Coordinates of C-alpha atoms in Angstrom, one line a residue:
X1 CA 106.5 89.7 96.2
X2 CA 103.9 87.8 98.5
X3 CA 104.6 88.9 102.1
X4 CA 104.1 85.8 104.2
X5 CA 104.1 85.4 107.9
X6 CA 103.9 82.7 110.5
X7 CA 104.5 79.6 108.3
X8 CA 105.5 76.2 109.7
X9 CA 108.9 74.8 109.2
X10 CA 108.2 71.0 109.0
X11 CA 108.7 68.3 106.6
X12 CA 105.6 67.7 104.6
X13 CA 104.7 64.2 105.5
X14 CA 101.8 62.6 103.6
X15 CA 99.5 63.0 106.6
X16 CA 100.4 66.6 107.1
X17 CA 100.0 67.4 103.4
X18 CA 96.6 65.7 103.4
X19 CA 95.6 67.9 106.3
X20 CA 96.8 70.9 104.5
X21 CA 94.7 70.0 101.4
X22 CA 91.7 68.9 103.4
X23 CA 88.4 70.5 102.8
X24 CA 86.7 70.4 106.1
X25 CA 87.4 72.9 108.8
X26 CA 88.8 71.6 112.0
X27 CA 85.9 70.4 114.2
X28 CA 83.4 70.6 111.4
X29 CA 82.3 67.3 109.8
X30 CA 80.3 68.9 107.0
X31 CA 81.8 69.2 103.6
X32 CA 80.8 72.6 102.1
X33 CA 81.7 71.4 98.6
X34 CA 78.9 68.8 98.9
X35 CA 76.3 71.4 99.6
X36 CA 76.5 73.1 96.2
X37 CA 74.0 71.2 94.1
X38 CA 72.1 74.4 93.4
X39 CA 75.2 76.3 92.5
X40 CA 76.6 74.3 89.6
X41 CA 75.1 76.1 86.6
X42 CA 77.7 76.4 83.9
X43 CA 80.1 74.1 85.7
X44 CA 81.9 71.2 84.0
X45 CA 81.4 67.7 85.3
X46 CA 84.5 66.0 86.6
X47 CA 86.8 68.9 85.8
X48 CA 90.4 67.5 86.0
X49 CA 94.0 68.6 86.1
X50 CA 95.2 69.8 82.7
X51 CA 91.7 70.0 81.2
X52 CA 90.6 73.1 79.4
X53 CA 87.9 74.8 81.4
X54 CA 84.9 75.9 79.4
X55 CA 81.6 76.8 81.0
X56 CA 78.6 74.9 79.7
X57 CA 76.7 78.1 79.2
X58 CA 77.8 81.8 79.0
X59 CA 78.5 83.2 82.4
X60 CA 79.7 86.5 83.8
X61 CA 81.5 87.2 87.1
X62 CA 82.2 90.5 88.8
X63 CA 85.9 91.2 89.4
X64 CA 88.0 93.9 91.0
X65 CA 90.8 94.9 88.7
X66 CA 93.9 96.9 89.6
X67 CA 94.2 99.4 86.8
X68 CA 98.0 99.8 86.2
X69 CA 98.9 103.3 84.9
X70 CA 101.6 101.8 82.7
X71 CA 99.1 99.7 80.8
X72 CA 95.6 100.9 81.5
X73 CA 92.7 98.4 81.1
X74 CA 91.1 98.5 77.6
X75 CA 87.8 96.9 76.7
X76 CA 89.2 95.7 73.3
X77 CA 92.2 93.7 74.7
X78 CA 92.7 90.4 73.1
X79 CA 92.9 89.0 76.6
X80 CA 89.2 89.5 77.2
X81 CA 88.2 88.2 73.7
X82 CA 90.3 85.1 73.9
X83 CA 89.3 84.4 77.5
X84 CA 85.6 84.4 76.5
X85 CA 86.4 82.2 73.4
X86 CA 88.2 79.6 75.5
X87 CA 86.1 79.6 78.7
X88 CA 82.7 81.1 77.8
X89 CA 83.3 83.6 80.6
X90 CA 83.1 87.4 80.6
X91 CA 83.9 89.8 83.5
X92 CA 81.9 92.6 85.0
X93 CA 84.9 94.8 85.7
X94 CA 85.4 97.2 88.6
X95 CA 88.7 98.9 87.6
X96 CA 90.5 100.8 90.3
X97 CA 93.8 102.8 90.0
X98 CA 96.7 101.2 91.7
X99 CA 97.2 104.1 94.0
X100 CA 93.7 103.6 95.4
X101 CA 93.3 99.9 95.1
X102 CA 93.7 98.8 98.8
X103 CA 91.6 101.6 100.1
X104 CA 88.8 101.0 97.5
X105 CA 88.9 97.3 98.1
X106 CA 88.4 97.8 101.9
X107 CA 85.5 100.2 101.3
X108 CA 83.8 97.8 98.9
X109 CA 84.2 94.8 101.2
X110 CA 83.1 96.7 104.3
X111 CA 80.0 98.0 102.5
X112 CA 79.1 94.6 101.2
X113 CA 79.5 95.8 97.6
X114 CA 82.7 93.9 96.7
X115 CA 82.8 92.0 93.4
X116 CA 82.8 88.2 93.6
X117 CA 86.5 87.9 92.7
X118 CA 89.0 90.0 94.5
X119 CA 92.5 89.4 93.1
X120 CA 95.8 91.3 93.7
X121 CA 95.6 90.7 97.5
X122 CA 98.8 90.4 99.5
X123 CA 98.8 88.4 102.7
X124 CA 98.1 89.3 105.4
X125 CA 95.7 91.9 104.0
X126 CA 92.9 89.3 104.1
X127 CA 93.1 89.2 107.9
X128 CA 91.1 92.4 108.2
X129 CA 88.1 90.9 106.5
X130 CA 87.9 87.4 108.2
X131 CA 86.0 88.2 111.4
X132 CA 83.2 90.0 109.5
X133 CA 82.5 87.0 107.4
X134 CA 82.8 89.1 104.2
X135 CA 85.3 86.8 102.5
X136 CA 85.0 83.1 101.9
X137 CA 87.1 80.5 103.7
X138 CA 88.5 79.2 100.4
X139 CA 90.2 76.3 102.0
X140 CA 86.7 74.7 102.3
X141 CA 86.3 74.6 98.5
X142 CA 89.7 73.6 97.1
X143 CA 88.3 70.2 96.1
X144 CA 86.7 72.2 93.3
X145 CA 90.2 73.2 92.1
X146 CA 92.2 70.3 90.9
X147 CA 95.0 72.3 89.3
X148 CA 95.6 74.2 92.6
X149 CA 95.6 71.1 94.7
X150 CA 98.0 69.4 92.2
X151 CA 100.6 72.2 92.4
X152 CA 100.4 72.4 96.2
X153 CA 101.1 68.7 96.4
X154 CA 103.7 68.4 93.7
X155 CA 105.7 71.5 94.8
X156 CA 105.5 70.7 98.5
X157 CA 103.9 74.0 99.3
X158 CA 102.0 72.7 102.4
X159 CA 104.1 74.5 105.0
X160 CA 103.8 77.8 103.1
X161 CA 100.1 77.4 102.8
X162 CA 99.8 76.7 106.5
X163 CA 101.1 80.2 107.0
X164 CA 97.8 81.5 105.6
X165 CA 95.6 79.7 108.1
X166 CA 93.5 81.6 110.6
X167 CA 92.7 80.5 114.2
X168 CA 89.9 78.3 112.9
X169 CA 92.4 76.3 110.8
X170 CA 91.0 77.6 107.5
X171 CA 92.6 80.1 105.1
X172 CA 90.8 82.8 103.2
X173 CA 93.2 83.7 100.4
X174 CA 94.2 81.7 97.3
X175 CA 97.8 82.6 96.8
X176 CA 99.8 82.8 93.6
X177 CA 102.2 79.9 93.7
X178 CA 105.8 79.4 92.4
X179 CA 107.6 76.2 92.0
X180 CA 110.8 78.1 92.8
X181 CA 111.3 81.3 94.8
X182 CA 111.8 84.4 92.7
X183 CA 113.7 87.3 94.2
X184 CA 113.4 90.3 91.9
X185 CA 114.4 93.5 93.6
X186 CA 117.9 94.7 94.3
X187 CA 120.2 97.6 93.7
X188 CA 120.5 99.0 90.2
X189 CA 123.9 100.5 89.5
X190 CA 125.6 102.6 86.8
X191 CA 128.3 100.1 85.8
X192 CA 130.0 102.7 83.5
X193 CA 130.7 104.7 86.6
X194 CA 132.1 101.6 88.2
X195 CA 134.4 101.0 85.2
X196 CA 135.5 104.6 85.3
X197 CA 136.5 104.3 89.0
X198 CA 138.0 100.9 88.5
X199 CA 135.6 99.2 90.9
X200 CA 134.1 95.7 90.8
X201 CA 130.3 95.2 91.4
X202 CA 129.8 95.1 95.2
X203 CA 128.8 91.8 96.7
X204 CA 128.2 92.9 100.2
X205 CA 126.6 95.9 101.8
X206 CA 130.0 96.9 103.2
X207 CA 131.3 96.9 99.6
X208 CA 128.2 99.0 98.6
X209 CA 129.4 101.6 101.2
X210 CA 132.9 101.5 99.7
X211 CA 131.5 102.0 96.2
X212 CA 129.4 104.9 97.2
X213 CA 132.4 106.5 99.0
X214 CA 134.4 106.2 95.8
X215 CA 131.6 107.8 93.7
X216 CA 131.3 110.6 96.2
X217 CA 135.0 111.3 96.1
X218 CA 134.9 111.5 92.3
X219 CA 131.6 113.4 92.1
X220 CA 131.4 115.5 95.3
X221 CA 128.4 117.5 94.2
X222 CA 126.1 114.5 93.7
X223 CA 124.4 112.0 96.1
X224 CA 125.7 108.7 94.7
X225 CA 122.5 106.9 95.7
X226 CA 118.9 108.0 95.6
X227 CA 115.7 105.9 95.9
X228 CA 112.1 105.5 95.0
X229 CA 109.1 103.4 96.2
X230 CA 108.4 105.9 99.0
X231 CA 104.7 106.3 98.5
X232 CA 102.8 105.9 100.7
X233 CA 105.5 104.7 103.1
X234 CA 109.2 105.6 103.1
X235 CA 111.4 103.5 100.8
X236 CA 109.4 100.3 101.0
X237 CA 111.9 98.4 98.9
X238 CA 115.2 99.6 100.4
X239 CA 114.0 98.9 103.9
X240 CA 112.9 95.5 102.7
X241 CA 116.0 94.3 100.8
X242 CA 118.5 95.8 103.3
X243 CA 116.5 94.7 106.3
X244 CA 116.4 91.1 104.8
X245 CA 120.2 91.1 104.6
X246 CA 120.3 91.7 108.3
X247 CA 117.4 89.3 109.2
X248 CA 114.9 92.0 110.0
X249 CA 113.0 93.2 106.9
X250 CA 111.2 96.5 107.0
X251 CA 109.2 98.3 104.4
X252 CA 107.3 96.0 102.1
X253 CA 108.5 93.0 104.1
X254 CA 107.7 94.3 107.5
X255 CA 106.0 92.1 110.1
X256 CA 105.8 93.0 113.7
X257 CA 106.8 89.5 114.8
X258 CA 109.6 87.3 113.4
X259 CA 110.3 83.7 114.3
X260 CA 113.6 82.8 116.1
X261 CA 113.9 79.1 115.5
X262 CA 116.8 78.6 117.8
X263 CA 114.9 80.2 120.7
X264 CA 111.5 78.7 119.8
X265 CA 109.7 82.0 120.0
X266 CA 108.9 85.2 118.2
X267 CA 110.8 88.5 118.6
X268 CA 109.6 92.0 117.9
X269 CA 111.3 92.9 114.6
X270 CA 111.7 96.7 115.0
X271 CA 113.1 96.3 118.5
X272 CA 115.8 93.9 117.6
X273 CA 119.5 94.5 117.3
X274 CA 119.2 93.4 113.6
X275 CA 116.8 96.3 113.0
X276 CA 119.1 98.7 114.7
X277 CA 122.1 97.6 112.7
X278 CA 120.5 98.4 109.3
X279 CA 119.1 101.6 110.6
X280 CA 122.7 102.5 111.7
X281 CA 124.0 101.6 108.2
X282 CA 121.5 104.0 106.5
X283 CA 122.2 106.7 109.0
X284 CA 125.9 106.4 108.0
X285 CA 125.0 106.7 104.4
X286 CA 122.9 109.8 104.9
X287 CA 125.3 111.5 107.3
X288 CA 128.2 111.1 104.8
X289 CA 126.0 112.3 102.0
X290 CA 126.1 109.1 100.1
X291 CA 122.3 108.6 100.2
X292 CA 120.0 111.3 99.1
X293 CA 117.8 112.3 102.1
X294 CA 114.9 113.0 99.8
X295 CA 114.8 109.3 99.0
X296 CA 112.4 108.8 101.9
X297 CA 109.7 111.2 100.7
X298 CA 110.1 111.8 96.9
X299 CA 108.0 110.4 94.2
X300 CA 109.2 107.7 91.8
X301 CA 109.3 110.3 89.0
X302 CA 111.6 112.6 91.0
X303 CA 113.9 109.7 91.8
X304 CA 114.0 108.6 88.1
X305 CA 114.8 112.1 87.1
X306 CA 117.9 112.2 89.3
X307 CA 119.2 109.0 87.7
X308 CA 118.4 110.3 84.2
X309 CA 120.3 113.5 84.8
X310 CA 123.4 112.1 86.5
X311 CA 122.5 113.5 89.9
X312 CA 122.7 109.9 91.3
X313 CA 124.2 106.6 90.1
X314 CA 122.5 104.0 92.3
X315 CA 118.8 103.2 93.0
X316 CA 116.7 100.2 93.8
X317 CA 114.5 98.4 91.3
X318 CA 113.5 95.2 89.6
X319 CA 114.0 93.8 86.1
X320 CA 111.1 95.7 84.7
X321 CA 112.2 99.0 86.3
X322 CA 115.7 98.5 84.9
X323 CA 114.5 98.1 81.3
X324 CA 111.3 100.2 81.2
X325 CA 112.4 103.0 83.5
X326 CA 116.1 103.5 84.0
X327 CA 117.5 102.4 80.7
X328 CA 114.7 104.2 78.9
X329 CA 115.4 107.4 80.9
X330 CA 119.1 107.1 80.0
X331 CA 118.7 106.3 76.3
X332 CA 120.0 109.7 75.2
X333 CA 123.2 109.1 77.2
X334 CA 125.1 106.5 75.1
X335 CA 127.8 105.9 77.7
X336 CA 125.4 105.3 80.5
X337 CA 125.1 101.6 81.4
X338 CA 122.9 100.3 84.2
X339 CA 122.7 96.8 85.8
X340 CA 120.7 95.1 88.5
X341 CA 123.4 93.5 90.7
X342 CA 122.8 90.4 92.8
X343 CA 121.2 91.3 96.2
X344 CA 124.1 92.4 98.4
X345 CA 124.9 90.1 101.3
X346 CA 124.7 91.2 104.9
X347 CA 125.0 89.7 108.4
X348 CA 122.2 87.2 107.7
X349 CA 124.5 85.5 105.1
X350 CA 123.9 84.6 101.5
X351 CA 120.2 83.9 101.8
X352 CA 117.3 84.2 99.3
X353 CA 114.6 86.2 101.1
X354 CA 111.9 85.5 98.6
X355 CA 108.7 83.4 99.3
X356 CA 107.3 80.9 96.8
X357 CA 103.8 82.5 97.3
X358 CA 102.6 85.6 95.5
X359 CA 99.7 87.9 95.9
X360 CA 96.4 86.1 95.5
X361 CA 92.7 86.0 95.3
X362 CA 89.9 86.6 97.9
X363 CA 86.4 85.4 97.1
X364 CA 83.4 87.4 98.4
X365 CA 81.2 85.2 100.7
X366 CA 78.2 86.1 98.6
X367 CA 79.7 84.1 95.7
X368 CA 78.8 80.8 97.3
X369 CA 75.1 81.6 96.8
X370 CA 75.6 82.4 93.1
X371 CA 74.2 79.7 90.9
X372 CA 77.5 79.7 88.9
X373 CA 79.7 79.4 92.0
X374 CA 81.3 76.1 91.0
X375 CA 81.9 77.3 87.5
X376 CA 83.6 80.4 89.0
X377 CA 85.9 78.3 91.1
X378 CA 86.8 76.1 88.1
X379 CA 87.6 79.2 86.1
X380 CA 89.9 80.6 88.8
X381 CA 91.5 77.2 89.0
X382 CA 92.2 77.1 85.3
X383 CA 93.2 80.7 84.8
X384 CA 95.5 81.1 87.9
X385 CA 96.7 77.5 88.5
X386 CA 96.7 75.4 85.3
X387 CA 99.8 75.3 83.1
X388 CA 97.7 76.3 80.1
X389 CA 95.9 79.2 82.0
X390 CA 99.1 80.6 83.4
X391 CA 100.7 80.4 79.9
X392 CA 97.7 82.2 78.4
X393 CA 97.6 84.9 81.0
X394 CA 101.3 85.7 80.6
X395 CA 102.2 84.9 77.0
X396 CA 98.9 85.4 75.1
X397 CA 97.9 83.5 72.0
X398 CA 100.3 81.2 70.3
X399 CA 101.0 82.4 66.7
X400 CA 99.8 85.9 67.6
X401 CA 101.9 87.1 70.5
X402 CA 104.3 84.2 70.9
X403 CA 105.7 81.1 69.2
X404 CA 107.5 78.0 70.5
X405 CA 110.8 76.7 69.3
X406 CA 111.6 73.1 68.6
X407 CA 112.2 72.4 72.3
X408 CA 108.9 74.0 73.3
X409 CA 110.4 77.1 74.7
X410 CA 108.1 80.2 74.2
X411 CA 109.4 83.2 72.3
X412 CA 107.6 86.6 72.0
X413 CA 107.2 87.4 68.3
X414 CA 109.3 90.2 66.9
X415 CA 106.4 92.5 66.4
X416 CA 105.5 92.6 70.1
X417 CA 107.5 94.3 72.8
X418 CA 107.5 93.5 76.6
X419 CA 110.0 94.5 79.2
X420 CA 112.3 95.8 76.5
X421 CA 112.7 92.5 74.6
X422 CA 111.8 94.2 71.2
X423 CA 112.0 97.9 71.9
X424 CA 111.2 98.9 68.3
X425 CA 108.2 96.6 67.9
X426 CA 104.9 98.3 66.9
X427 CA 102.8 96.5 69.5
X428 CA 103.2 96.0 73.3
X429 CA 102.1 92.7 75.0
X430 CA 100.7 94.5 78.1
X431 CA 99.4 97.8 76.7
X432 CA 97.9 96.6 73.4
X433 CA 96.9 93.0 74.1
X434 CA 96.4 92.9 77.9
X435 CA 98.5 89.9 78.6
X436 CA 101.0 89.8 81.5
X437 CA 98.7 92.4 83.0
X438 CA 99.5 92.4 86.7
X439 CA 96.3 90.8 87.8
X440 CA 96.2 87.3 86.4
X441 CA 99.8 86.5 85.4
X442 CA 101.5 85.3 88.7
X443 CA 103.4 82.2 89.6
X444 CA 104.1 79.0 87.8
X445 CA 107.1 76.9 86.7
X446 CA 110.5 78.6 86.4
X447 CA 110.5 78.3 82.6
X448 CA 107.2 80.3 82.5
X449 CA 108.2 82.8 85.2
X450 CA 111.5 83.4 83.3
X451 CA 110.0 83.5 79.8
X452 CA 110.7 87.2 79.4
X453 CA 114.0 87.2 81.3
X454 CA 117.0 88.5 79.4
X455 CA 120.3 86.5 79.7
X456 CA 121.5 89.0 82.3
X457 CA 118.3 88.5 84.4
X458 CA 118.7 84.7 84.1
X459 CA 122.2 85.0 85.4
X460 CA 120.9 87.1 88.3
X461 CA 118.3 84.5 89.2
X462 CA 121.0 81.8 88.9
X463 CA 123.0 83.5 91.6
X464 CA 120.0 84.0 93.9
X465 CA 118.6 80.5 93.4
X466 CA 122.0 79.1 94.6
X467 CA 121.3 80.8 98.0
X468 CA 119.3 78.9 100.6
X469 CA 115.9 80.3 101.7
X470 CA 116.1 82.8 104.5
X471 CA 115.2 81.1 107.8
X472 CA 112.2 83.4 108.4
X473 CA 110.5 82.6 105.1
X474 CA 108.5 79.6 106.5
X475 CA 107.8 80.3 110.2
X476 CA 105.2 78.4 112.2
X477 CA 101.5 79.5 112.1
X478 CA 100.4 81.7 115.0
X479 CA 97.1 83.2 113.9
X480 CA 95.1 85.5 116.2
X481 CA 91.4 84.6 117.0
X482 CA 88.8 87.3 116.3
X483 CA 89.1 89.0 119.7
X484 CA 92.9 88.9 119.6
X485 CA 93.0 90.3 116.1
X486 CA 90.8 93.2 117.0
X487 CA 93.1 94.1 119.9
X488 CA 96.3 93.4 117.9
X489 CA 95.2 95.6 115.0
X490 CA 94.9 98.5 117.3
X491 CA 98.3 97.9 118.7
X492 CA 99.9 97.2 115.3
X493 CA 98.6 100.5 113.8
X494 CA 100.0 102.6 116.6
X495 CA 103.3 100.7 116.7
X496 CA 103.9 100.7 113.0
X497 CA 103.2 104.4 112.7
X498 CA 105.6 105.2 115.5
X499 CA 108.2 102.8 114.2
X500 CA 108.2 104.4 110.8
X501 CA 108.4 107.8 112.2
X502 CA 111.3 107.1 114.6
X503 CA 113.2 104.9 112.2
X504 CA 113.3 107.7 109.7
X505 CA 114.3 110.2 112.4
X506 CA 117.2 107.9 113.3
X507 CA 118.3 107.5 109.7
X508 CA 118.2 111.2 108.9
X509 CA 120.0 112.1 112.1
X510 CA 117.1 114.0 113.6
X511 CA 117.3 111.7 116.6
X512 CA 120.7 110.4 117.8
X513 CA 121.2 106.6 117.9
X514 CA 122.3 107.0 121.5
X515 CA 118.5 107.2 122.3
X516 CA 117.9 103.7 121.0
X517 CA 117.2 102.3 124.5
X518 CA 114.7 105.2 125.1
X519 CA 113.1 104.2 121.8
X520 CA 112.7 100.7 123.0
X521 CA 111.0 102.0 126.2
X522 CA 108.7 104.0 124.1
X523 CA 107.7 100.9 122.1
X524 CA 106.9 99.1 125.4
X525 CA 104.7 102.0 126.3
X526 CA 102.8 101.4 123.1
X527 CA 102.0 97.8 124.1
X528 CA 104.9 96.0 122.3
X529 CA 105.4 93.5 125.2
X530 CA 101.6 92.8 125.4
X531 CA 101.6 92.3 121.6
X532 CA 104.4 89.7 121.8
X533 CA 102.7 87.9 124.6
X534 CA 99.6 87.7 122.5
X535 CA 101.6 86.4 119.5
X536 CA 103.3 83.7 121.5
X537 CA 100.0 82.7 123.0
X538 CA 98.5 82.4 119.5
X539 CA 101.4 80.2 118.5
X540 CA 101.1 77.9 121.4
X541 CA 97.4 77.6 121.0
X542 CA 97.5 76.8 117.3
X543 CA 100.3 74.2 117.9
X544 CA 98.2 72.5 120.6
X545 CA 95.0 72.5 118.6
X546 CA 96.3 71.8 115.1
X547 CA 99.7 70.2 115.6

């Protein structure tokens, strides 16, 4: 999921949307797109929405690739062959293991050695590279991207896009875009154990507690719940989905400042009562031995092993983890049944915490001097943002990996497996063909996003889509300028490290919750108040300068 911050909650009037889509930087009358006459080699003339992009000559672009351990990059993937056939483009690939991706990306960018195309970037990661000038202000060049502009306009994504803007009014990341929010992660539960105990699926976190208590009473020698996603930070997913239910996401969704619309100002997330409430809830689970204390440090494999061997019955995960991991791990236990339940409801109410933006693409600044720059932007526009490009990246080649029924709905062919759709098929869409490969296949219309969804996952999404967006999903922009960003980064690093350390101590009972006020004082000593003053100042300045 794309972790967005500081987006503006306003109706997208025509003038505001035009400003969002505008090319020129605020205060800059020049149009960068008009200065590219020497950089159009291979580009199509008058490239339009819905048109197949094909470079007018063979071109090659360097690209950074996250090499997923579950489907390692192969040079003979049909994806590469078909992409070249359709677009006349090949890639000079720099493949990096997922575990090292962010660090390697930073090293390459800082050294000036980054490939031209840098995908799989989650906002606000791009912030670290703006002041150095190492990445391109992509908002200056979106006039080269008709499919991207079309989707932003049709789907009213202007307010979300505004959340990417820096103090100069520009943004430096091309995000993956969804027409509808897609919330994927939740609790995955052994429903056969629920049936054995005569329990219904829990709908609230209070009911989750009751469920875990009943499991513990029946099986006193197990921890009813264990968790994964704890590398490199503790339980990134659990902190996120539980914190979202309280209005103060942690883990993957952590942001130092959250917007309080009623007060018209930001509050410090990890110092709020909302944060304390979910920390207290987890402390209760651990103290009553309902949640495995190793959840916060163990590897994914260790967590999966406990689920596979009946040492735990509840874990967090998404649709792919349910099918590819948990059900596969339990395949030798015929009575075991697992299900991803709708995200439990907490004090924040029945909200959908998902954003409509996904991880996206940064462009190296040196790309604008490449003679094929315009062709590169056209390729990115077609592959990441056109209906045809998104369909290709996810589904593959019609007649080979998928077909369409009479209504036009795509169906993966029986000889190809993906996310457990055809578990006995001889070929795998990701491993053998390279489609749906975790780098290119993001966003789109709901029918494409849900193309691989089982009936149960479609039902899950139906429940979540009926919930309104969480109020913090589109807060107002409040970007730091370069000087503020340098100072804020120093404060953020020290604060986050301390927050994670102390939050875990509170949860594990190593520090009593009676010391919460002392913890708040400690955050103040680490410049929390100064940070919030800086954040509010940035908000007020941006509002004054950009509306």
